[in-house]
Tab-separated table of N, CA, C and O in Angstrom:
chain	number	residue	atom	x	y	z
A	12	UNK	N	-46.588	-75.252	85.834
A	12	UNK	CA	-46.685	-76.600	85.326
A	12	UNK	C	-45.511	-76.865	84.392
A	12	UNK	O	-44.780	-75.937	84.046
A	13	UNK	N	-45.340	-77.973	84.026
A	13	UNK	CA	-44.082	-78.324	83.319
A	13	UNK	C	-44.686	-78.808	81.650
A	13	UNK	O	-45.747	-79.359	81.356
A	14	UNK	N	-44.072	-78.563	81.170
A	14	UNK	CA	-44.319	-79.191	79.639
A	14	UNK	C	-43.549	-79.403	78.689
A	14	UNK	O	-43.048	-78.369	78.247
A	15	UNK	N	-43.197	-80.491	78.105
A	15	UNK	CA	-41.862	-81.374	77.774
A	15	UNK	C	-42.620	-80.902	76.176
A	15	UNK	O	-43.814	-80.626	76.057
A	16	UNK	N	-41.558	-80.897	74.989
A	16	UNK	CA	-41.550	-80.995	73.921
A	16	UNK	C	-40.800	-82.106	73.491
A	16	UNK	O	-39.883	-82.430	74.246
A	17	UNK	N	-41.023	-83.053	72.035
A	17	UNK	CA	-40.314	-84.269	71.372
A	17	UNK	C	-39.492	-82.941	70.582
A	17	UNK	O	-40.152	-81.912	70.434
A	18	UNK	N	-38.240	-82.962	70.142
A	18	UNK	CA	-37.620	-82.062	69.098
A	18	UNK	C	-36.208	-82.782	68.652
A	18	UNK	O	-35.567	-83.618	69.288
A	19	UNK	N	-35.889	-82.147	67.234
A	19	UNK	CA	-34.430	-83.214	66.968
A	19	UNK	C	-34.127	-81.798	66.827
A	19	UNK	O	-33.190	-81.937	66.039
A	20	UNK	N	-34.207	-80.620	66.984
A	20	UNK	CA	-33.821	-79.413	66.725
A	20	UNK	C	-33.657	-78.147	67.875
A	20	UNK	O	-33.059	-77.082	67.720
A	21	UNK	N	-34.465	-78.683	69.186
A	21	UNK	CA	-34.376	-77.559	70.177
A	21	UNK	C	-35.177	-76.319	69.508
A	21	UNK	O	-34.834	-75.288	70.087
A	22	UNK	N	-36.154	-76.055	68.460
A	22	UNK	CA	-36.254	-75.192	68.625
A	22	UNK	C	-37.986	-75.129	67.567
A	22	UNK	O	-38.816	-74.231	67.429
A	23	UNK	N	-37.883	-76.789	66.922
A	23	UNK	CA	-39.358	-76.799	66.855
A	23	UNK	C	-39.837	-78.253	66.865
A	23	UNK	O	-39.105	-79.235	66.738
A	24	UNK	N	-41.420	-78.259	67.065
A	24	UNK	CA	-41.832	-79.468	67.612
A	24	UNK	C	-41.728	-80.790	66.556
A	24	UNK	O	-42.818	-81.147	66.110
A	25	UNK	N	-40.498	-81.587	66.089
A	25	UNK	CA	-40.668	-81.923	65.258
A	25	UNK	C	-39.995	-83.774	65.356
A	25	UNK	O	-39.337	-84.248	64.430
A	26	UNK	N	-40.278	-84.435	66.415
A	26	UNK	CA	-39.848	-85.239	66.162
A	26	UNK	C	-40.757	-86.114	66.976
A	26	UNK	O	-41.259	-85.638	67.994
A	27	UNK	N	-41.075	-87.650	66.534
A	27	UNK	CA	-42.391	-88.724	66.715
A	27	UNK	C	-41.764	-88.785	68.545
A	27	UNK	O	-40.670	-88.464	69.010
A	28	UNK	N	-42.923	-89.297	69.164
A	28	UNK	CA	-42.842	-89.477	70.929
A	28	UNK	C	-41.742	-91.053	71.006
A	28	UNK	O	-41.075	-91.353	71.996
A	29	UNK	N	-41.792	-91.732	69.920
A	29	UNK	CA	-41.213	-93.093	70.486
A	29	UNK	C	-39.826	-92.847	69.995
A	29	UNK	O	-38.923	-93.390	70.632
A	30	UNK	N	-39.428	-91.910	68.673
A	30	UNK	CA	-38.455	-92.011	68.085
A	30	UNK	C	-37.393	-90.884	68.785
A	30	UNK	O	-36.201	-91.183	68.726
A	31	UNK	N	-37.652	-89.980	69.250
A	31	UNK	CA	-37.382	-88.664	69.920
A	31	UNK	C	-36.010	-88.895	70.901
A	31	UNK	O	-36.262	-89.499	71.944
A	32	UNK	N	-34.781	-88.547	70.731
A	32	UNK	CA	-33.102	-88.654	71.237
A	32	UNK	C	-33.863	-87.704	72.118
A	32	UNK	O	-33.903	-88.071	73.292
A	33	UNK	N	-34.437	-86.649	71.865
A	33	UNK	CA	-34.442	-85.549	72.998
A	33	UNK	C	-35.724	-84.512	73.181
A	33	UNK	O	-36.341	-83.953	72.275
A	34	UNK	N	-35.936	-84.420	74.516
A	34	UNK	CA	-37.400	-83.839	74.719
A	34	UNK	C	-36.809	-82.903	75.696
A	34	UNK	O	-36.041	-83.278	76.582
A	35	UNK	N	-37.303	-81.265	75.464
A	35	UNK	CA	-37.557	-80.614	76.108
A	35	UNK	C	-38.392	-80.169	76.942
A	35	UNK	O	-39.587	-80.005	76.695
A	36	UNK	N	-37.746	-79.893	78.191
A	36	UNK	CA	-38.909	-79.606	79.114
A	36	UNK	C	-38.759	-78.139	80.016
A	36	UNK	O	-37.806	-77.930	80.766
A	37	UNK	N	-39.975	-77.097	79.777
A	37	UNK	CA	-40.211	-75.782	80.721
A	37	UNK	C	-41.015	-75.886	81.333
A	37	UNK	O	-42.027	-76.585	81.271
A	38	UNK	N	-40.608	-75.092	82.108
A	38	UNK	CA	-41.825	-74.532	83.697
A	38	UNK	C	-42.543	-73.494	82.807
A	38	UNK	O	-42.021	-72.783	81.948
A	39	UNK	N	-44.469	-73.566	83.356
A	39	UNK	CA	-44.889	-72.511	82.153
A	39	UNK	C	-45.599	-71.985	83.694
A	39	UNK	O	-45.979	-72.751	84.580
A	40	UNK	N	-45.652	-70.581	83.729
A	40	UNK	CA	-46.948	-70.082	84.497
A	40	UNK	C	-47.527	-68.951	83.788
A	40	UNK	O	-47.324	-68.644	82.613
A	41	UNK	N	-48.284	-68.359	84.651
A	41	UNK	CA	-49.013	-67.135	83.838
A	41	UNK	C	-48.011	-65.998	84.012
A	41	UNK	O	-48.217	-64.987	83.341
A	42	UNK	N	-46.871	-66.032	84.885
A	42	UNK	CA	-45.518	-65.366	84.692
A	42	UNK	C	-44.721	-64.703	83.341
A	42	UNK	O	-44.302	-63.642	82.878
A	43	UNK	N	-44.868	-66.486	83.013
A	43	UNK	CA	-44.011	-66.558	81.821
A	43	UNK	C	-43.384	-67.967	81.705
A	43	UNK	O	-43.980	-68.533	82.622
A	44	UNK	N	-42.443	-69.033	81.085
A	44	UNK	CA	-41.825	-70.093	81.249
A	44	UNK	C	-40.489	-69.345	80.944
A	44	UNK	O	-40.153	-68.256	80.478
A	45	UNK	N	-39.718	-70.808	81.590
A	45	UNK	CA	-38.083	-71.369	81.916
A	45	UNK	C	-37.389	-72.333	81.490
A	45	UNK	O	-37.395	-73.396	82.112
A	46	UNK	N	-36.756	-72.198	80.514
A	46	UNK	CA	-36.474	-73.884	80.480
A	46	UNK	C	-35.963	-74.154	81.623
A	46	UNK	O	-35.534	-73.478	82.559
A	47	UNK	N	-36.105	-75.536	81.345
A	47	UNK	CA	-35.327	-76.425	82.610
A	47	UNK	C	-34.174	-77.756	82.490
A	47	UNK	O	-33.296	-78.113	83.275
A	48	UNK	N	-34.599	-78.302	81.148
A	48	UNK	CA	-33.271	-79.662	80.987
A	48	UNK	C	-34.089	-79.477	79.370
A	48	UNK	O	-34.978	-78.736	78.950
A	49	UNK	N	-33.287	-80.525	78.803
A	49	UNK	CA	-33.044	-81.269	77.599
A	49	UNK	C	-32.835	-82.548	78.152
A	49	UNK	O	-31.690	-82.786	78.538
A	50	UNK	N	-34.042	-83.776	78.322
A	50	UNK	CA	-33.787	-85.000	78.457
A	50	UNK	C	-33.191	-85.709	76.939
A	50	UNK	O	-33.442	-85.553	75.744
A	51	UNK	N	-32.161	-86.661	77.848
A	51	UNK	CA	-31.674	-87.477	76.319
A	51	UNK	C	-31.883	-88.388	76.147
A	51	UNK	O	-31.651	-88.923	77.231
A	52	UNK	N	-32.388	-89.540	75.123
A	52	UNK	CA	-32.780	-90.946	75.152
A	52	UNK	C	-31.483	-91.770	74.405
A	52	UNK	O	-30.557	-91.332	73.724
A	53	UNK	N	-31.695	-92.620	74.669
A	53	UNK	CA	-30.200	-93.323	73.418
A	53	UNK	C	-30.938	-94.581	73.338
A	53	UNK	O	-31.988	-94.772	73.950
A	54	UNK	N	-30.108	-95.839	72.213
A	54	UNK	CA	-30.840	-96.926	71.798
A	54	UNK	C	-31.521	-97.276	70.458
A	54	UNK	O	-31.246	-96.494	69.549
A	55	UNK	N	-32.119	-98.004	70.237
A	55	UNK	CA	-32.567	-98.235	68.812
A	55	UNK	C	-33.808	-97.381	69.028
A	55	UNK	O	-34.726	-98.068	68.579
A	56	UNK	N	-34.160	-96.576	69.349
A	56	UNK	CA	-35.658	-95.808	69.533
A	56	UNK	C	-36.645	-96.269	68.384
A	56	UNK	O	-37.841	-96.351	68.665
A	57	UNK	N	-36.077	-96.670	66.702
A	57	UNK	CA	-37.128	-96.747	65.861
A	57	UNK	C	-37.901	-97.877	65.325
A	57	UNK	O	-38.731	-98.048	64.433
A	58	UNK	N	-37.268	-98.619	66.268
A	58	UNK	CA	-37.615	-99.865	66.410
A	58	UNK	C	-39.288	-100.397	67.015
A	58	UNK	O	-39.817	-100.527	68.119
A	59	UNK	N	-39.684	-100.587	65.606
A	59	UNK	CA	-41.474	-100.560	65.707
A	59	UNK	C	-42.040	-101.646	66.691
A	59	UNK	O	-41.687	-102.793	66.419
A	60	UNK	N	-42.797	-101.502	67.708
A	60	UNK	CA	-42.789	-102.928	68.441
A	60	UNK	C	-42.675	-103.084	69.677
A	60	UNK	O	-43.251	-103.798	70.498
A	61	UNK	N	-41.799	-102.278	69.730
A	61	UNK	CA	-40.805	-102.334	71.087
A	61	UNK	C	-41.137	-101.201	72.121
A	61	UNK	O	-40.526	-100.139	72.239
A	62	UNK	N	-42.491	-101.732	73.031
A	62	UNK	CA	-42.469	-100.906	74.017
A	62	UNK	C	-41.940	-100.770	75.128
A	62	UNK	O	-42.502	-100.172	76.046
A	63	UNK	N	-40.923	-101.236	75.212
A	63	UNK	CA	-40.349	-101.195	76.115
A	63	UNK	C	-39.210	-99.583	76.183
A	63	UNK	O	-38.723	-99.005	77.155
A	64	UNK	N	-39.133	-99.313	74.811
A	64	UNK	CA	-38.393	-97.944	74.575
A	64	UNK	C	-39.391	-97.132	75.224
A	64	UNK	O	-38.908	-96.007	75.093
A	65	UNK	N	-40.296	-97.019	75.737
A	65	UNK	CA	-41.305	-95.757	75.968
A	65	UNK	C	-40.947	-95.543	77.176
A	65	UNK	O	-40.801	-94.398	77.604
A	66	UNK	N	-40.772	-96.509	77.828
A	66	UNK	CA	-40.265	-96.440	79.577
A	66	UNK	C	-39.603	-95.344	80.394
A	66	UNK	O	-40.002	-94.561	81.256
A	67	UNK	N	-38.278	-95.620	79.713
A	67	UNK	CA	-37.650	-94.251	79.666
A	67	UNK	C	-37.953	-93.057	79.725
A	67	UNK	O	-37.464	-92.228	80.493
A	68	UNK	N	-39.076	-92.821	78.633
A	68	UNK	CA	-39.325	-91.445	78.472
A	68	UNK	C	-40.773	-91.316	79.249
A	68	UNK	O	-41.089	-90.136	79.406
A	69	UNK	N	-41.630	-92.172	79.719
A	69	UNK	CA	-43.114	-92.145	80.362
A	69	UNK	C	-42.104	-91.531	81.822
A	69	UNK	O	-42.204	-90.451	82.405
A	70	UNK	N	-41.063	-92.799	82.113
A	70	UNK	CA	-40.559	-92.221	83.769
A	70	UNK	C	-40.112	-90.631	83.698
A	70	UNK	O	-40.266	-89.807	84.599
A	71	UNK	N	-39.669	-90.465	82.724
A	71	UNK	CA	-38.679	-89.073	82.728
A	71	UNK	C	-39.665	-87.690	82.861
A	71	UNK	O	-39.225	-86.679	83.409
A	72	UNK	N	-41.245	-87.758	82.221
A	72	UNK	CA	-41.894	-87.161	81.807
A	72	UNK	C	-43.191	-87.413	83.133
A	72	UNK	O	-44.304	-86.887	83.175
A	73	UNK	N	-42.681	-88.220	83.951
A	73	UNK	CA	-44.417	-88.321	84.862
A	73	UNK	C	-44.594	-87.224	85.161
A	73	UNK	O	-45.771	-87.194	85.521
A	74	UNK	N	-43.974	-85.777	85.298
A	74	UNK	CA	-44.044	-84.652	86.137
A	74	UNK	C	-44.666	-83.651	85.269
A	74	UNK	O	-44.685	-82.467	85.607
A	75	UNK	N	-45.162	-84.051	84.197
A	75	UNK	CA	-45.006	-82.914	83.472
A	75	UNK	C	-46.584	-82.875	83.195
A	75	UNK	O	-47.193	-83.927	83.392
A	76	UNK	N	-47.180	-81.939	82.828
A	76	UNK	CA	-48.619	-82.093	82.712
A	76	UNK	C	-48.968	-81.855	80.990
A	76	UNK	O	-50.106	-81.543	80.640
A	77	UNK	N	-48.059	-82.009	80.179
A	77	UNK	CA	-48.870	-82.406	78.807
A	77	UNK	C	-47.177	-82.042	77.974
A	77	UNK	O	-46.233	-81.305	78.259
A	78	UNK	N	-47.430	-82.862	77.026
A	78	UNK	CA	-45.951	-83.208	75.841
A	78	UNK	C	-46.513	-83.091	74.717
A	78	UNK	O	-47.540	-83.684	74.388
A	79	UNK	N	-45.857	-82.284	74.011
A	79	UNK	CA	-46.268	-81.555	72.503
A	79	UNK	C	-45.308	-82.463	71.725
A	79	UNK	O	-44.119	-82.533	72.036
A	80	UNK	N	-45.788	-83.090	70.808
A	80	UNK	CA	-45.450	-84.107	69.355
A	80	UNK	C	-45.734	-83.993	68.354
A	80	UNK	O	-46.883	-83.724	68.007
A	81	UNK	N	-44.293	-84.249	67.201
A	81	UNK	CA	-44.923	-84.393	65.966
A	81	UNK	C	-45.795	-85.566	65.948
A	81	UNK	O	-46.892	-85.091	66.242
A	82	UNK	N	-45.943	-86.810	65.776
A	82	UNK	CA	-46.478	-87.646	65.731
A	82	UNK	C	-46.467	-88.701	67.595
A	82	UNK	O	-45.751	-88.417	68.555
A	83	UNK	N	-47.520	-89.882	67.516
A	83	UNK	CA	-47.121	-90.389	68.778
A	83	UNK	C	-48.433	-91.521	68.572
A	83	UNK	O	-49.623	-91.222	68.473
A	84	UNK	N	-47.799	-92.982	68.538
A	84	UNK	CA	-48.361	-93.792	68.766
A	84	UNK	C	-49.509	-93.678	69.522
A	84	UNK	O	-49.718	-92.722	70.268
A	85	UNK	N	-50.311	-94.663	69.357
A	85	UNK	CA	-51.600	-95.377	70.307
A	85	UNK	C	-51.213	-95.675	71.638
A	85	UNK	O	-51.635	-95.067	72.622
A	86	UNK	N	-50.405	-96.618	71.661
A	86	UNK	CA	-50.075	-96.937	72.847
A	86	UNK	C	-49.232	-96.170	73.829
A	86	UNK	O	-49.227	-96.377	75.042
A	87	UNK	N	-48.431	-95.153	73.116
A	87	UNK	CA	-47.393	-94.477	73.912
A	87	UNK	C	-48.662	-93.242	74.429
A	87	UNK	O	-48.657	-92.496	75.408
A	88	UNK	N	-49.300	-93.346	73.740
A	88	UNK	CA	-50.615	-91.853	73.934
A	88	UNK	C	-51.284	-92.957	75.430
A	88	UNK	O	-50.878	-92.798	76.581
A	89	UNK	N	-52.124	-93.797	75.109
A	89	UNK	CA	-52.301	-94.490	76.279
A	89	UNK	C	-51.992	-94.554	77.379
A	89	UNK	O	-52.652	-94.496	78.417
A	90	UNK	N	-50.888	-94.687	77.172
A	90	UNK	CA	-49.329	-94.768	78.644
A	90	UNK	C	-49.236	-93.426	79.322
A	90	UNK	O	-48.982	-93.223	80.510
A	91	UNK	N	-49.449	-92.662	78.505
A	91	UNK	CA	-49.454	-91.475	79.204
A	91	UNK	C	-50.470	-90.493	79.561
A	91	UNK	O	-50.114	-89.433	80.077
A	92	UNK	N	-51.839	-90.767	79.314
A	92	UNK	CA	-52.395	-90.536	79.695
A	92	UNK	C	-52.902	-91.362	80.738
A	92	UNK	O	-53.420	-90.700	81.638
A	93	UNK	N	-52.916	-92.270	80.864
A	93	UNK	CA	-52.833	-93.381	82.255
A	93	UNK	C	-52.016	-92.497	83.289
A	93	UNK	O	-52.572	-92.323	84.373
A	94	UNK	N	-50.586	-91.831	83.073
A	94	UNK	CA	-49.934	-90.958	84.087
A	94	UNK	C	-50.554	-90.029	84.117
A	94	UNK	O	-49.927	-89.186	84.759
A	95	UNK	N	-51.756	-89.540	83.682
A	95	UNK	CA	-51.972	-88.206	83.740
A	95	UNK	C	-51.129	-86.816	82.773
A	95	UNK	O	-51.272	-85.596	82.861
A	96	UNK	N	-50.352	-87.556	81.988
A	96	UNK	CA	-49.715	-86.792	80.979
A	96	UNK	C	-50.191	-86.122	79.694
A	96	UNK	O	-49.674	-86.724	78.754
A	97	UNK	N	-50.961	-85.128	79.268
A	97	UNK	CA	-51.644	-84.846	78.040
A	97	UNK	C	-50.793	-85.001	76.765
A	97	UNK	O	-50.022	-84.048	76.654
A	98	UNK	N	-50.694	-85.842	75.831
A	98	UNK	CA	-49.954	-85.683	74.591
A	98	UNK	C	-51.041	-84.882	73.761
A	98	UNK	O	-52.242	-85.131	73.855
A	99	UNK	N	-50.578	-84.013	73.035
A	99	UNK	CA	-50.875	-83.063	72.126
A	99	UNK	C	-49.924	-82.726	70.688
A	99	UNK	O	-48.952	-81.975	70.611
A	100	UNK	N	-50.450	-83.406	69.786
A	100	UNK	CA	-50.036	-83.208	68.370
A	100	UNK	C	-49.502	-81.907	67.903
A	100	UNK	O	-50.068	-80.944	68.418
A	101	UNK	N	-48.445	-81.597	66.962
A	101	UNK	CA	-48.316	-79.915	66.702
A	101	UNK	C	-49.077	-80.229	65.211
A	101	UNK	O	-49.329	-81.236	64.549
A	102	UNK	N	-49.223	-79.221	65.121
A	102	UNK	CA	-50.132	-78.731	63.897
A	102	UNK	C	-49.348	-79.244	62.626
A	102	UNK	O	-49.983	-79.515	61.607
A	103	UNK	N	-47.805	-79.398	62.678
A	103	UNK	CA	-46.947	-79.247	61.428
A	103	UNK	C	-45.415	-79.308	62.374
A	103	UNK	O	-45.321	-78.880	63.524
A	104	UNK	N	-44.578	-79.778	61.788
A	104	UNK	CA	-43.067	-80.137	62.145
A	104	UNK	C	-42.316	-78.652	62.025
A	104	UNK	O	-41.132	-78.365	62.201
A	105	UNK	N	-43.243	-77.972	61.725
A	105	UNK	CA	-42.232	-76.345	61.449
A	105	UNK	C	-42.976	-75.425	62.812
A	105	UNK	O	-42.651	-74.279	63.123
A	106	UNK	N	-43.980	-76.219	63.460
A	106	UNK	CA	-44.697	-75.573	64.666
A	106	UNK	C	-42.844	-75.290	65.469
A	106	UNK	O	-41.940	-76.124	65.515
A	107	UNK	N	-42.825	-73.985	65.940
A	107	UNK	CA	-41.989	-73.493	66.791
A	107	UNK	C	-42.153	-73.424	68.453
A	107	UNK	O	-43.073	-72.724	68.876
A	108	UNK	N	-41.133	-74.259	69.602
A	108	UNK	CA	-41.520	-74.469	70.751
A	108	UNK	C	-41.735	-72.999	71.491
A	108	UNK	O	-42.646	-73.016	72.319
A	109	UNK	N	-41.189	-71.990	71.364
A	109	UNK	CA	-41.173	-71.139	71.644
A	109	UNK	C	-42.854	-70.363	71.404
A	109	UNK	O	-43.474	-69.892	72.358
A	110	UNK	N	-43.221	-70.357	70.426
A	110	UNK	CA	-44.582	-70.024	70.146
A	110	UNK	C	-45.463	-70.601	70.738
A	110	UNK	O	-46.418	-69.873	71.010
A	111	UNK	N	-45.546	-71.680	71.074
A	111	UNK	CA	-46.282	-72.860	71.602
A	111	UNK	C	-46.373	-72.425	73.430
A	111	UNK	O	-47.301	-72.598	74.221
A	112	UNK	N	-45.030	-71.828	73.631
A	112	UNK	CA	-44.767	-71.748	74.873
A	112	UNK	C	-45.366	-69.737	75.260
A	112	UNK	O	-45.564	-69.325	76.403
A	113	UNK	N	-45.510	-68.924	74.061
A	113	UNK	CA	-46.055	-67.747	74.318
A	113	UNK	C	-47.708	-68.063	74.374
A	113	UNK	O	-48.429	-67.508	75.203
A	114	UNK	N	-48.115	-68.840	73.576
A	114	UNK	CA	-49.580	-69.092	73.261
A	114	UNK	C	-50.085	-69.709	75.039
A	114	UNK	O	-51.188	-69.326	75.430
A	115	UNK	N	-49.481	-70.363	75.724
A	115	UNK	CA	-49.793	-71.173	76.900
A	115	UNK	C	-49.702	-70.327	77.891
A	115	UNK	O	-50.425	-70.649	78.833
A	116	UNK	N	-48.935	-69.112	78.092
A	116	UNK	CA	-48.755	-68.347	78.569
A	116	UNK	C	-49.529	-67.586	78.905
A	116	UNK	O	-49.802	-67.239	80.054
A	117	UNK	N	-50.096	-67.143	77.641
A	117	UNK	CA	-51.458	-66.256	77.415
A	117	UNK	C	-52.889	-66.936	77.956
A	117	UNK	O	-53.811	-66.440	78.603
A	118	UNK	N	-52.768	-67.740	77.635
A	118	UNK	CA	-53.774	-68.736	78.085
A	118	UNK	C	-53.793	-69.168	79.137
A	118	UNK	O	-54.959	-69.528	79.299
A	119	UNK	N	-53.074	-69.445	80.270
A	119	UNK	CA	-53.266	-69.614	81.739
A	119	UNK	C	-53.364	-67.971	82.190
A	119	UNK	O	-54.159	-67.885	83.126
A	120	UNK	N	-52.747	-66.506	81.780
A	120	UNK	CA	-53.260	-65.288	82.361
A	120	UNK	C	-54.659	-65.391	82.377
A	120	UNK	O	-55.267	-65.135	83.416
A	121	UNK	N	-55.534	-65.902	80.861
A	121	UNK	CA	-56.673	-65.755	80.737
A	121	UNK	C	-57.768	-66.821	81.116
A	121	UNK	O	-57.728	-67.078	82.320
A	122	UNK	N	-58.988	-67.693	80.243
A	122	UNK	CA	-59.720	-68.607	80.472
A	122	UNK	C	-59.140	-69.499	79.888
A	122	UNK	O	-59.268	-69.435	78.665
A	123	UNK	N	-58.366	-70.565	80.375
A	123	UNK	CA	-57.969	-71.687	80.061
A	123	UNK	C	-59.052	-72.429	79.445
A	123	UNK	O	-60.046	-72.482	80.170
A	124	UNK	N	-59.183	-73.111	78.149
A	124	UNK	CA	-59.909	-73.981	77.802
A	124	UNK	C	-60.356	-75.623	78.706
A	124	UNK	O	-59.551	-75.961	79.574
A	125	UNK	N	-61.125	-76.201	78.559
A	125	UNK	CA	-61.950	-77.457	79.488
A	125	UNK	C	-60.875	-78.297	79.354
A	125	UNK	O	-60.902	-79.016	80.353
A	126	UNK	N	-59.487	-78.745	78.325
A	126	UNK	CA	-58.959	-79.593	78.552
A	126	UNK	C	-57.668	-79.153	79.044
A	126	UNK	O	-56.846	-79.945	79.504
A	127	UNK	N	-57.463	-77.821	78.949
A	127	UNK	CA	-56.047	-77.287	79.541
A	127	UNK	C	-56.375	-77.208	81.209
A	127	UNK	O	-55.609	-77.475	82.134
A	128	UNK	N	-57.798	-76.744	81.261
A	128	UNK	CA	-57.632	-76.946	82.870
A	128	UNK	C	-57.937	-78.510	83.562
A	128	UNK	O	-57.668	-78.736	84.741
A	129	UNK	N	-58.388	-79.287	82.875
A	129	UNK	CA	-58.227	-80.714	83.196
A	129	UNK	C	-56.721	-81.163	83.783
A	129	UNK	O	-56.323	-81.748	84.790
A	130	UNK	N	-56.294	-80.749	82.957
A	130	UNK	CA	-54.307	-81.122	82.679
A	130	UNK	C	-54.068	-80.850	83.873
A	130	UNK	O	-53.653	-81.707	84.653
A	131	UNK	N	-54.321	-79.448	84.259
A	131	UNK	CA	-53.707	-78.892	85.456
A	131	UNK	C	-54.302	-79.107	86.726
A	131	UNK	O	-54.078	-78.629	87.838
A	132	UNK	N	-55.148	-79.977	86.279
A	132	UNK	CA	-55.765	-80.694	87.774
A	132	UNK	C	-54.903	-81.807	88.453
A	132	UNK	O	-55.054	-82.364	89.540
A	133	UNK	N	-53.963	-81.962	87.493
A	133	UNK	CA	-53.219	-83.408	87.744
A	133	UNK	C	-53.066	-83.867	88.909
A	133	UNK	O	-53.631	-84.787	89.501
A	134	UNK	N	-52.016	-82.947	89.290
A	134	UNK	CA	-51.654	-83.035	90.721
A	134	UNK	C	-52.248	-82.582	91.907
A	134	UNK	O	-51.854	-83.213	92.889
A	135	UNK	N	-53.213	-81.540	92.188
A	135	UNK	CA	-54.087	-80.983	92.616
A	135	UNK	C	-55.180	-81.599	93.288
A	135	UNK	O	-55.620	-81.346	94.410
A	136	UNK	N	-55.654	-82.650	92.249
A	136	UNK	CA	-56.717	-83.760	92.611
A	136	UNK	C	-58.174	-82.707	92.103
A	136	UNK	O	-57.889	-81.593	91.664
A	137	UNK	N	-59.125	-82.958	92.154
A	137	UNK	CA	-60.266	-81.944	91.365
A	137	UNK	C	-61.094	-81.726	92.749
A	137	UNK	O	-61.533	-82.567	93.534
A	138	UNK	N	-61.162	-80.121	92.779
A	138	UNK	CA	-61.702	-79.850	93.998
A	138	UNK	C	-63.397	-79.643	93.398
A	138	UNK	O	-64.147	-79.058	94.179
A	139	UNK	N	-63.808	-79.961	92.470
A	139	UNK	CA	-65.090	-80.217	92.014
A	139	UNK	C	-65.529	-81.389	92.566
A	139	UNK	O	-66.507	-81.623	93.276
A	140	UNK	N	-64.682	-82.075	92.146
A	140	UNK	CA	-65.051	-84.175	92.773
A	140	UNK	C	-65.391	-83.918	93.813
A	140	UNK	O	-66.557	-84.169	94.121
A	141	UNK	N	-64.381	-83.236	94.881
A	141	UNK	CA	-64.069	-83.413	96.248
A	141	UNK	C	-65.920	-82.621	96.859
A	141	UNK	O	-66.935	-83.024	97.427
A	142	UNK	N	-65.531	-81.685	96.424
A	142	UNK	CA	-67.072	-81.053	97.344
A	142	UNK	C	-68.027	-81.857	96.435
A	142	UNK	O	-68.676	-82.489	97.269
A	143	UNK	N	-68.509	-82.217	95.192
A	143	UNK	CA	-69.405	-83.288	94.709
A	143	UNK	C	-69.652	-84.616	95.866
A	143	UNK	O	-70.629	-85.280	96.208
A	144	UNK	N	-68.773	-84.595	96.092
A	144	UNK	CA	-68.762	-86.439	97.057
A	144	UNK	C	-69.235	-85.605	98.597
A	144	UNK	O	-70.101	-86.274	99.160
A	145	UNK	N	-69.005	-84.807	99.086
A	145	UNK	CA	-69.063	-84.284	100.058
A	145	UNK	C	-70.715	-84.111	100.578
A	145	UNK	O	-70.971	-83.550	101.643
């Protein structure tokens, strides 16, 4: 699965979802993760109001199954969970992506919690529904 971080630092989770120049994004499995890019945003990003800045980053991010933030609007949280995107708060601006990315690791080898395996139903479609309706 893929999972994008907001960061002004590359190296911890520390910057708001609307205001964010740059979001990282890795491939995570029970392997291990990869990075993969550093998306870049440009523009007045802090400009309160203006949803139209989210666009950018909702398109850039549809693939990804949950984005770790320091902070993140109502509506940008909305938007993306409408894509099926999980936003998830860090604990603190000194939370490290790298840690974040050993902890997830561990956690898909083992019992994924009810909303981590939700996430990863994204694309999949829920084979619970499917035989339920059946």
């Amino acid at each position: 699965m893929k999972i994008a971080f907001t960061t002004s630092d590359r190296v911890h989770i520390n910057a708001h979802f609307g205001w964010a120049r740059e979001i990282d994004v890795y491939e995570v499995s029970p392997d291990g993760y990869k990075f993969l890019e550093t998306l870049k945003f440009d523009g007045d990003l802090k400009q309160d109001g203006n949803d139209d800045k989210l666009t950018p980053k909702l398109d850039a991010i549809n693939d990804c199954t949950i984005v770790y933030v320091s902070a993140i609007g109502g509506i940008a949280a909305a938007r993306l969970i409408k894509k099926k995107v999980t936003p998830v708060k860090a604990k603190s601006d000194s939370d490290e992506i790298i840690t974040v990315l050993n902890k997830l690791v561990q956690t898909l080898k083992g019992n994924p919690p009810p909303w981590l395996r939700k996430a990863l139903q994204k694309d999949k479609g829920s084979f619970l529904e499917a035989e339920l309706e059946d």
